[in-house]
PDB file of C-alpha atoms and ligand atoms in Angstrom:
ATOM      1  CA  MET A   7      -7.626 -14.830   2.969  1.00 98.00           C
ATOM      2  CA  ALA A   8      -7.852 -14.188   6.686  1.00 98.00           C
ATOM      3  CA  ALA A   9      -4.665 -16.837   7.342  1.00 98.00           C
ATOM      4  CA  SER A  10      -2.788 -15.086   4.699  1.00 99.00           C
ATOM      5  CA  GLY A  11      -3.395 -11.514   5.958  1.00 99.00           C
ATOM      6  CA  ALA A  12      -1.986 -12.840   9.276  1.00 99.00           C
ATOM      7  CA  VAL A  13       1.205 -13.824   7.864  1.00 99.00           C
ATOM      8  CA  LEU A  14       1.452 -10.745   6.233  1.00 99.00           C
ATOM      9  CA  ALA A  15       0.511  -8.363   9.246  1.00 99.00           C
ATOM     10  CA  GLU A  16       3.378 -10.360  11.200  1.00 99.00           C
ATOM     11  CA  CYS A  17       5.752  -9.755   8.309  1.00 99.00           C
ATOM     12  CA  HIS A  18       5.130  -5.789   8.686  1.00 99.00           C
ATOM     13  CA  GLU A  19       5.704  -5.955  12.140  1.00 98.00           C
ATOM     14  CA  ALA A  20       9.171  -8.020  11.523  1.00 98.00           C
ATOM     15  CA  LEU A  21       9.867  -5.466   9.181  1.00 99.00           C
ATOM     16  CA  ALA A  22       8.870  -2.283  11.259  1.00 98.00           C
ATOM     17  CA  ALA A  23      11.624  -4.109  14.026  1.00 98.00           C
ATOM     18  CA  GLU A  24      14.286  -3.829  11.604  1.00 98.00           C
ATOM     19  CA  LEU A  25      13.969  -0.111  10.603  1.00 99.00           C
ATOM     20  CA  GLY A  26      16.762   2.392  11.264  1.00 98.00           C
ATOM     21  CA  VAL A  27      19.371   4.652   9.685  1.00 98.00           C
ATOM     22  CA  GLY A  28      21.777   2.800   8.000  1.00 98.00           C
ATOM     23  CA  VAL A  29      19.626  -0.218   7.134  1.00 99.00           C
ATOM     24  CA  THR A  30      19.319  -1.237   3.477  1.00 99.00           C
ATOM     25  CA  THR A  31      16.085  -1.846   1.651  1.00 99.00           C
ATOM     26  CA  ALA A  32      17.556  -5.298   0.429  1.00 99.00           C
ATOM     27  CA  HIS A  33      17.887  -6.172   3.828  1.00 99.00           C
ATOM     28  CA  LEU A  34      14.494  -5.577   4.811  1.00 99.00           C
ATOM     29  CA  ASP A  35      13.555  -7.675   1.494  1.00 99.00           C
ATOM     30  CA  ALA A  36      15.300 -10.408   2.752  1.00 99.00           C
ATOM     31  CA  VAL A  37      13.783 -10.438   6.294  1.00 99.00           C
ATOM     32  CA  ALA A  38      10.189  -9.916   4.576  1.00 99.00           C
ATOM     33  CA  GLU A  39      10.910 -13.020   2.115  1.00 99.00           C
ATOM     34  CA  GLU A  40      12.409 -15.338   5.172  1.00 98.00           C
ATOM     35  CA  LEU A  41       9.486 -14.304   7.439  1.00 98.00           C
ATOM     36  CA  ILE A  42       6.980 -15.309   4.522  1.00 99.00           C
ATOM     37  CA  ARG A  43       8.299 -18.580   3.624  1.00 99.00           C
ATOM     38  CA  SER A  44       8.778 -19.458   7.117  1.00 98.00           C
ATOM     39  CA  ARG A  45       5.130 -19.621   7.674  1.00 98.00           C
ATOM     40  CA  GLY A  46       4.691 -21.571   4.751  1.00 98.00           C
ATOM     41  CA  GLY A  47       3.534 -18.508   2.403  1.00 99.00           C
ATOM     42  CA  VAL A  48       5.062 -17.420  -1.094  1.00 98.00           C
ATOM     43  CA  PRO A  49       5.880 -13.602  -1.611  1.00 99.00           C
ATOM     44  CA  ALA A  50       3.387 -12.266  -4.118  1.00 98.00           C
ATOM     45  CA  PHE A  51       4.995  -9.598  -5.831  1.00 98.00           C
ATOM     46  CA  LYS A  52       8.248 -11.722  -6.710  1.00 98.00           C
ATOM     47  CA  GLY A  53       8.051 -12.467 -10.372  1.00 98.00           C
ATOM     48  CA  TYR A  54       5.038 -10.537 -10.631  1.00 98.00           C
ATOM     49  CA  PRO A  55       4.761  -9.896 -15.109  1.00 97.00           C
ATOM     50  CA  GLY A  56       5.786  -6.047 -15.790  1.00 95.00           C
ATOM     51  CA  PRO A  57       8.278  -4.793 -18.139  1.00 93.00           C
ATOM     52  CA  THR A  58      10.684  -6.982 -16.336  1.00 97.00           C
ATOM     53  CA  PRO A  59       9.488  -9.606 -13.747  1.00 98.00           C
ATOM     54  CA  TYR A  60       9.293  -8.041 -10.274  1.00 98.00           C
ATOM     55  CA  PRO A  61      12.847  -8.844  -8.654  1.00 98.00           C
ATOM     56  CA  ALA A  62      11.867  -8.827  -4.994  1.00 99.00           C
ATOM     57  CA  SER A  63       9.500  -9.784  -2.291  1.00 99.00           C
ATOM     58  CA  ILE A  64       8.665  -6.131  -1.422  1.00 99.00           C
ATOM     59  CA  CYS A  65       8.375  -2.760  -2.725  1.00 99.00           C
ATOM     60  CA  ALA A  66      10.629  -0.033  -0.544  1.00 99.00           C
ATOM     61  CA  SER A  67       9.301   3.248  -1.968  1.00 99.00           C
ATOM     62  CA  VAL A  68      11.461   6.349  -0.522  1.00 99.00           C
ATOM     63  CA  ASN A  69      10.492   9.754  -0.274  1.00 99.00           C
ATOM     64  CA  ASP A  70       9.382  10.986  -3.530  1.00 99.00           C
ATOM     65  CA  ALA A  71       8.759   7.247  -4.606  1.00 99.00           C
ATOM     66  CA  VAL A  72       5.131   6.528  -4.723  1.00 99.00           C
ATOM     67  CA  VAL A  73       4.980   2.936  -5.164  1.00 98.00           C
ATOM     68  CA  HIS A  74       7.036   0.146  -6.704  1.00 98.00           C
ATOM     69  CA  GLY A  75      10.711   1.151  -5.444  1.00 98.00           C
ATOM     70  CA  ILE A  76      12.873  -1.964  -5.977  1.00 98.00           C
ATOM     71  CA  PRO A  77      14.735  -2.854  -2.788  1.00 98.00           C
ATOM     72  CA  GLY A  78      18.679  -2.606  -3.192  1.00 98.00           C
ATOM     73  CA  ALA A  79      21.930  -1.016  -1.598  1.00 98.00           C
ATOM     74  CA  TYR A  80      20.085   2.254  -0.583  1.00 98.00           C
ATOM     75  CA  ALA A  81      20.770   2.555   2.975  1.00 99.00           C
ATOM     76  CA  LEU A  82      17.816   4.262   4.657  1.00 99.00           C
ATOM     77  CA  ARG A  83      18.684   8.038   6.158  1.00 99.00           C
ATOM     78  CA  ASP A  84      17.666  10.068   8.635  1.00 98.00           C
ATOM     79  CA  GLY A  85      14.694  11.899   7.803  1.00 98.00           C
ATOM     80  CA  ASP A  86      13.487   9.356   5.066  1.00 99.00           C
ATOM     81  CA  VAL A  87       9.965   8.317   4.314  1.00 99.00           C
ATOM     82  CA  LEU A  88       9.742   4.764   3.442  1.00 99.00           C
ATOM     83  CA  ALA A  89       6.737   2.905   2.089  1.00 99.00           C
ATOM     84  CA  ILE A  90       6.671  -0.649   2.511  1.00 99.00           C
ATOM     85  CA  ASP A  91       4.401  -2.831   0.386  1.00 99.00           C
ATOM     86  CA  VAL A  92       4.119  -6.590   0.874  1.00 99.00           C
ATOM     87  CA  GLY A  93       2.147  -9.119  -0.670  1.00 99.00           C
ATOM     88  CA  VAL A  94       1.610 -12.630   0.305  1.00 99.00           C
ATOM     89  CA  ILE A  95       0.191 -15.975  -1.278  1.00 99.00           C
ATOM     90  CA  LEU A  96      -0.801 -18.805   1.300  1.00 99.00           C
ATOM     91  CA  ASP A  97      -2.520 -21.625   0.240  1.00 98.00           C
ATOM     92  CA  GLY A  98      -3.394 -19.818  -2.782  1.00 98.00           C
ATOM     93  CA  TRP A  99      -4.899 -16.921  -1.280  1.00 99.00           C
ATOM     94  CA  VAL A 100      -3.467 -13.453  -1.564  1.00 99.00           C
ATOM     95  CA  SER A 101      -3.232 -10.607   0.790  1.00 99.00           C
ATOM     96  CA  ASP A 102      -1.427  -7.091   0.279  1.00 99.00           C
ATOM     97  CA  ALA A 103      -0.404  -4.347   2.442  1.00 99.00           C
ATOM     98  CA  ALA A 104       1.621  -1.167   2.628  1.00 99.00           C
ATOM     99  CA  ARG A 105       2.735   1.166   5.649  1.00 99.00           C
ATOM    100  CA  THR A 106       4.751   4.251   5.624  1.00 99.00           C
ATOM    101  CA  TYR A 107       7.094   4.735   8.122  1.00 99.00           C
ATOM    102  CA  GLY A 108       9.596   7.998   9.147  1.00 98.00           C
ATOM    103  CA  ILE A 109      12.836   6.818   9.654  1.00 98.00           C
ATOM    104  CA  GLY A 110      14.908   8.860  12.471  1.00 98.00           C
ATOM    105  CA  THR A 111      13.412  12.210  12.880  1.00 98.00           C
ATOM    106  CA  VAL A 112      11.576  13.457   9.976  1.00 98.00           C
ATOM    107  CA  SER A 113      10.271  17.011   8.919  1.00 98.00           C
ATOM    108  CA  PRO A 114       6.742  18.185  10.333  1.00 98.00           C
ATOM    109  CA  ILE A 115       5.269  18.019   7.032  1.00 98.00           C
ATOM    110  CA  ALA A 116       6.646  14.477   6.592  1.00 99.00           C
ATOM    111  CA  SER A 117       5.179  12.846   9.779  1.00 98.00           C
ATOM    112  CA  ARG A 118       2.001  14.797   8.972  1.00 98.00           C
ATOM    113  CA  LEU A 119       1.537  13.212   5.240  1.00 99.00           C
ATOM    114  CA  ILE A 120       2.173   9.792   6.832  1.00 99.00           C
ATOM    115  CA  GLU A 121      -0.435  10.079   9.430  1.00 99.00           C
ATOM    116  CA  VAL A 122      -3.091  11.948   7.076  1.00 99.00           C
ATOM    117  CA  THR A 123      -2.710   9.073   4.783  1.00 99.00           C
ATOM    118  CA  ARG A 124      -2.916   6.446   7.524  1.00 99.00           C
ATOM    119  CA  VAL A 125      -6.161   8.199   8.433  1.00 99.00           C
ATOM    120  CA  SER A 126      -7.502   8.437   4.870  1.00 99.00           C
ATOM    121  CA  LEU A 127      -7.250   4.622   4.779  1.00 99.00           C
ATOM    122  CA  GLU A 128      -9.092   4.459   7.702  1.00 99.00           C
ATOM    123  CA  ARG A 129     -11.834   6.560   6.324  1.00 98.00           C
ATOM    124  CA  GLY A 130     -11.938   4.437   3.065  1.00 99.00           C
ATOM    125  CA  ILE A 131     -12.236   1.369   5.011  1.00 99.00           C
ATOM    126  CA  ALA A 132     -14.908   2.572   7.292  1.00 98.00           C
ATOM    127  CA  ALA A 133     -16.973   3.068   3.884  1.00 98.00           C
ATOM    128  CA  CYS A 134     -16.697  -0.658   3.169  1.00 98.00           C
ATOM    129  CA  LEU A 135     -20.190  -1.660   3.552  1.00 98.00           C
ATOM    130  CA  PRO A 136     -22.330  -3.679   1.784  1.00 98.00           C
ATOM    131  CA  GLY A 137     -24.666  -1.478  -0.483  1.00 98.00           C
ATOM    132  CA  ASN A 138     -22.112   1.233  -0.681  1.00 98.00           C
ATOM    133  CA  HIS A 139     -20.173   1.488  -3.892  1.00 98.00           C
ATOM    134  CA  VAL A 140     -16.472   2.148  -4.665  1.00 98.00           C
ATOM    135  CA  GLY A 141     -17.013   5.848  -5.231  1.00 98.00           C
ATOM    136  CA  ASP A 142     -17.896   6.333  -1.489  1.00 99.00           C
ATOM    137  CA  ILE A 143     -14.513   4.713  -0.943  1.00 99.00           C
ATOM    138  CA  GLY A 144     -12.705   7.071  -3.154  1.00 99.00           C
ATOM    139  CA  HIS A 145     -14.879  10.110  -1.708  1.00 98.00           C
ATOM    140  CA  ALA A 146     -13.779   9.261   1.933  1.00 99.00           C
ATOM    141  CA  VAL A 147     -10.214   8.695   0.993  1.00 99.00           C
ATOM    142  CA  GLN A 148     -10.174  12.061  -1.312  1.00 98.00           C
ATOM    143  CA  THR A 149     -12.064  14.229   1.173  1.00 98.00           C
ATOM    144  CA  GLU A 150      -9.442  13.683   4.277  1.00 98.00           C
ATOM    145  CA  VAL A 151      -6.345  14.052   2.075  1.00 99.00           C
ATOM    146  CA  GLU A 152      -7.563  17.293   0.281  1.00 98.00           C
ATOM    147  CA  ALA A 153      -8.724  18.641   3.569  1.00 98.00           C
ATOM    148  CA  ALA A 154      -5.123  18.385   4.591  1.00 98.00           C
ATOM    149  CA  GLY A 155      -3.902  20.162   1.318  1.00 98.00           C
ATOM    150  CA  PHE A 156      -2.303  17.238   0.130  1.00 99.00           C
ATOM    151  CA  SER A 157      -3.050  15.580  -3.181  1.00 98.00           C
ATOM    152  CA  VAL A 158      -4.311  12.087  -3.887  1.00 98.00           C
ATOM    153  CA  VAL A 159      -2.223   9.879  -6.876  1.00 98.00           C
ATOM    154  CA  GLN A 160      -5.329   9.312  -9.439  1.00 98.00           C
ATOM    155  CA  SER A 161      -3.300   7.033 -11.853  1.00 98.00           C
ATOM    156  CA  LEU A 162      -3.002   4.213  -9.428  1.00 98.00           C
ATOM    157  CA  VAL A 163      -5.727   2.310  -7.880  1.00 98.00           C
ATOM    158  CA  GLY A 164      -6.559  -0.269  -5.288  1.00 98.00           C
ATOM    159  CA  HIS A 165      -8.468  -3.541  -6.428  1.00 99.00           C
ATOM    160  CA  GLY A 166     -10.215  -6.827  -5.819  1.00 99.00           C
ATOM    161  CA  VAL A 167      -7.967  -9.574  -3.789  1.00 98.00           C
ATOM    162  CA  GLY A 168      -8.566 -13.262  -3.981  1.00 98.00           C
ATOM    163  CA  ARG A 169      -7.026 -16.004  -5.726  1.00 98.00           C
ATOM    164  CA  SER A 170      -5.098 -13.211  -7.635  1.00 98.00           C
ATOM    165  CA  MET A 171      -3.342 -10.203  -6.552  1.00 98.00           C
ATOM    166  CA  HIS A 172      -5.338  -7.838  -8.886  1.00 98.00           C
ATOM    167  CA  GLU A 173      -9.035  -8.726  -9.306  1.00 98.00           C
ATOM    168  CA  GLU A 174     -12.124  -6.762  -9.987  1.00 98.00           C
ATOM    169  CA  PRO A 175     -13.094  -4.053  -8.964  1.00 98.00           C
ATOM    170  CA  GLN A 176     -10.882  -1.221  -9.493  1.00 98.00           C
ATOM    171  CA  VAL A 177     -10.852   1.050  -6.285  1.00 99.00           C
ATOM    172  CA  PRO A 178      -9.783   4.473  -7.076  1.00 98.00           C
ATOM    173  CA  ASN A 179      -9.057   6.755  -4.013  1.00 98.00           C
ATOM    174  CA  VAL A 180     -10.938   9.522  -5.505  1.00 98.00           C
ATOM    175  CA  GLY A 181     -14.647   9.580  -6.362  1.00 98.00           C
ATOM    176  CA  ARG A 182     -18.337  10.402  -6.078  1.00 98.00           C
ATOM    177  CA  PRO A 183     -20.681   8.986  -3.214  1.00 98.00           C
ATOM    178  CA  GLY A 184     -22.943   6.089  -4.685  1.00 98.00           C
ATOM    179  CA  THR A 185     -21.001   5.872  -7.843  1.00 98.00           C
ATOM    180  CA  GLY A 186     -18.987   2.779  -9.317  1.00 98.00           C
ATOM    181  CA  ALA A 187     -19.189  -0.754  -8.534  1.00 98.00           C
ATOM    182  CA  GLU A 188     -21.003  -1.970  -5.677  1.00 98.00           C
ATOM    183  CA  LEU A 189     -19.618  -3.661  -2.670  1.00 98.00           C
ATOM    184  CA  THR A 190     -21.220  -6.713  -1.971  1.00 98.00           C
ATOM    185  CA  ASP A 191     -21.043  -8.954   1.026  1.00 98.00           C
ATOM    186  CA  GLY A 192     -17.813 -11.295   0.889  1.00 98.00           C
ATOM    187  CA  LEU A 193     -15.917  -9.191  -1.405  1.00 98.00           C
ATOM    188  CA  VAL A 194     -12.212  -8.579  -0.364  1.00 99.00           C
ATOM    189  CA  ILE A 195     -10.602  -5.536  -1.934  1.00 99.00           C
ATOM    190  CA  ALA A 196      -7.040  -3.945  -1.550  1.00 99.00           C
ATOM    191  CA  ILE A 197      -7.619  -0.256  -0.464  1.00 99.00           C
ATOM    192  CA  GLU A 198      -4.324   1.733  -1.080  1.00 98.00           C
ATOM    193  CA  PRO A 199      -4.279   5.459  -0.574  1.00 99.00           C
ATOM    194  CA  MET A 200      -1.018   7.025  -2.327  1.00 99.00           C
ATOM    195  CA  VAL A 201      -0.831  10.687  -1.096  1.00 99.00           C
ATOM    196  CA  ASN A 202       1.629  13.435  -2.185  1.00 99.00           C
ATOM    197  CA  VAL A 203       2.736  16.421  -0.597  1.00 99.00           C
ATOM    198  CA  GLY A 204       2.660  18.328  -3.871  1.00 98.00           C
ATOM    199  CA  HIS A 205       1.013  17.787  -7.353  1.00 98.00           C
ATOM    200  CA  HIS A 206      -0.706  14.127  -7.794  1.00 98.00           C
ATOM    201  CA  GLU A 207       1.189  13.603 -11.099  1.00 98.00           C
ATOM    202  CA  VAL A 208       3.501  10.644 -11.018  1.00 98.00           C
ATOM    203  CA  ILE A 209       6.324   9.604 -13.493  1.00 98.00           C
ATOM    204  CA  LEU A 210       7.992   6.120 -14.202  1.00 98.00           C
ATOM    205  CA  ALA A 211      11.721   5.345 -13.657  1.00 98.00           C
ATOM    206  CA  GLU A 212      13.754   3.814 -15.967  1.00 97.00           C
ATOM    207  CA  ASP A 213      13.829   0.894 -14.074  1.00 97.00           C
ATOM    208  CA  GLY A 214      10.701   0.188 -15.518  1.00 97.00           C
ATOM    209  CA  TRP A 215       8.946   0.050 -11.827  1.00 98.00           C
ATOM    210  CA  THR A 216       9.621   2.817  -9.405  1.00 98.00           C
ATOM    211  CA  ILE A 217       6.930   5.403  -9.671  1.00 98.00           C
ATOM    212  CA  SER A 218       7.654   8.939  -8.561  1.00 99.00           C
ATOM    213  CA  THR A 219       6.054  12.244  -7.637  1.00 99.00           C
ATOM    214  CA  ARG A 220       6.564  14.477 -10.765  1.00 98.00           C
ATOM    215  CA  ASP A 221       7.272  17.759  -8.865  1.00 98.00           C
ATOM    216  CA  GLY A 222       9.604  15.671  -6.390  1.00 98.00           C
ATOM    217  CA  THR A 223       7.677  16.070  -3.198  1.00 99.00           C
ATOM    218  CA  LEU A 224       7.549  13.467  -0.709  1.00 99.00           C
ATOM    219  CA  SER A 225       4.673  10.772  -0.864  1.00 99.00           C
ATOM    220  CA  ALA A 226       2.887   8.043   1.452  1.00 99.00           C
ATOM    221  CA  HIS A 227       1.225   4.901   0.850  1.00 99.00           C
ATOM    222  CA  TRP A 228      -0.770   2.859   3.242  1.00 99.00           C
ATOM    223  CA  GLU A 229      -2.854  -0.201   2.153  1.00 99.00           C
ATOM    224  CA  HIS A 230      -4.995  -2.892   4.089  1.00 99.00           C
ATOM    225  CA  THR A 231      -6.718  -5.966   2.572  1.00 99.00           C
ATOM    226  CA  VAL A 232     -10.337  -5.663   3.824  1.00 99.00           C
ATOM    227  CA  ALA A 233     -13.401  -8.149   3.550  1.00 99.00           C
ATOM    228  CA  VAL A 234     -16.928  -6.255   2.926  1.00 98.00           C
ATOM    229  CA  THR A 235     -19.081  -7.921   5.594  1.00 98.00           C
ATOM    230  CA  ALA A 236     -22.738  -7.735   6.808  1.00 98.00           C
ATOM    231  CA  ASP A 237     -20.928  -6.785  10.353  1.00 98.00           C
ATOM    232  CA  GLY A 238     -18.692  -4.165   8.714  1.00 98.00           C
ATOM    233  CA  PRO A 239     -15.247  -4.178   7.052  1.00 98.00           C
ATOM    234  CA  ARG A 240     -13.047  -6.928   8.228  1.00 98.00           C
ATOM    235  CA  ILE A 241      -9.080  -5.878   8.080  1.00 99.00           C
ATOM    236  CA  LEU A 242      -7.503  -9.015   7.236  1.00 99.00           C
ATOM    237  CA  THR A 243      -3.980  -7.323   7.612  1.00 99.00           C
ATOM    238  CA  LEU A 244      -4.235  -5.856  10.762  1.00 98.00           C
ATOM    239  CA  SER A 245      -1.621  -6.545  13.360  1.00 94.00           C
TER     240      SER A 245
HETATM  241  N1  LIG B 516       0.398  -3.439  -3.649  1.00 82.84           N
HETATM  242  C1  LIG B 516       0.755  -3.117  -5.067  1.00 82.84           C
HETATM  243  C2  LIG B 516      -0.324  -3.311  -6.122  1.00 82.84           C
HETATM  244  O1  LIG B 516      -1.355  -3.531  -5.852  1.00 82.84           O
HETATM  245  C3  LIG B 516       2.029  -4.023  -5.314  1.00 82.84           C
HETATM  246  C4  LIG B 516       2.245  -4.517  -6.740  1.00 82.84           C
HETATM  247  S1  LIG B 516       3.989  -4.639  -6.583  1.00 82.84           S
HETATM  248  C5  LIG B 516       4.157  -5.828  -7.966  1.00 82.84           C
HETATM  249  O2  LIG B 516      -0.183  -3.118  -7.260  1.00 82.84           O
HETATM  250  F1  LIG B 516       5.380  -5.816  -8.106  1.00 82.84           F
HETATM  251  F2  LIG B 516       3.905  -6.881  -7.566  1.00 82.84           F
HETATM  252  F3  LIG B 516       3.651  -5.514  -9.071  1.00 82.84           F
HETATM  253 CO1  LIG B 517      -2.398  -3.499  -3.851  1.00 82.84          CO
END
């Protein structure tokens, strides 16, 4: 799983190097797929079952899109908030990670949203210790986000990762300390806070995939695949 995560981290670095005004999300998708396959991996999202099989290797969710935005002809604009989510399968092992970027010059609220979401993921990861519970992760994420005045999406959650992308346990981004599934040595989970500037509610688009904020406010998404170990959390998708 660490090898899979290393390919995914490299993929995110390659994508970060491509970002700029005028770049299409379809181009980013092509760059990701080529990088993943060149390392012997398979894009985990492509063909993933849904209302229609997921058509791409990345999710590219712009501005009020929270997650699962389908890449296409859209060209990035100055001030956009872009969340890129990618999954890799290497030798049958899955890794899953997302990062959010400001394109060009973004508003102060956008850059604060991106940073608060990133830090909330760090807080959640710090709670990944054997004997803790998923509620400790959710509590850590939620506390960070709400202290900043933003809201945590509650209808979507993180998840166990392994041979499949979505395994037990569910990893909510809200919770009470000491509640929910216990974290055990060797468990690998994807922690993925989705944070909105406004209300936490989301809506599904007619394409069957794109999930956006109901109130149209900006959203950000950060995700790492993390192993729970006796030596502390091991982030498998870190560059
Ligand atoms: N990180 C996302 C998740 O855990 C990515 C899934 S996109 C999909 O659900 F297309 F594969 F569904
Ligand atoms: Co995920």
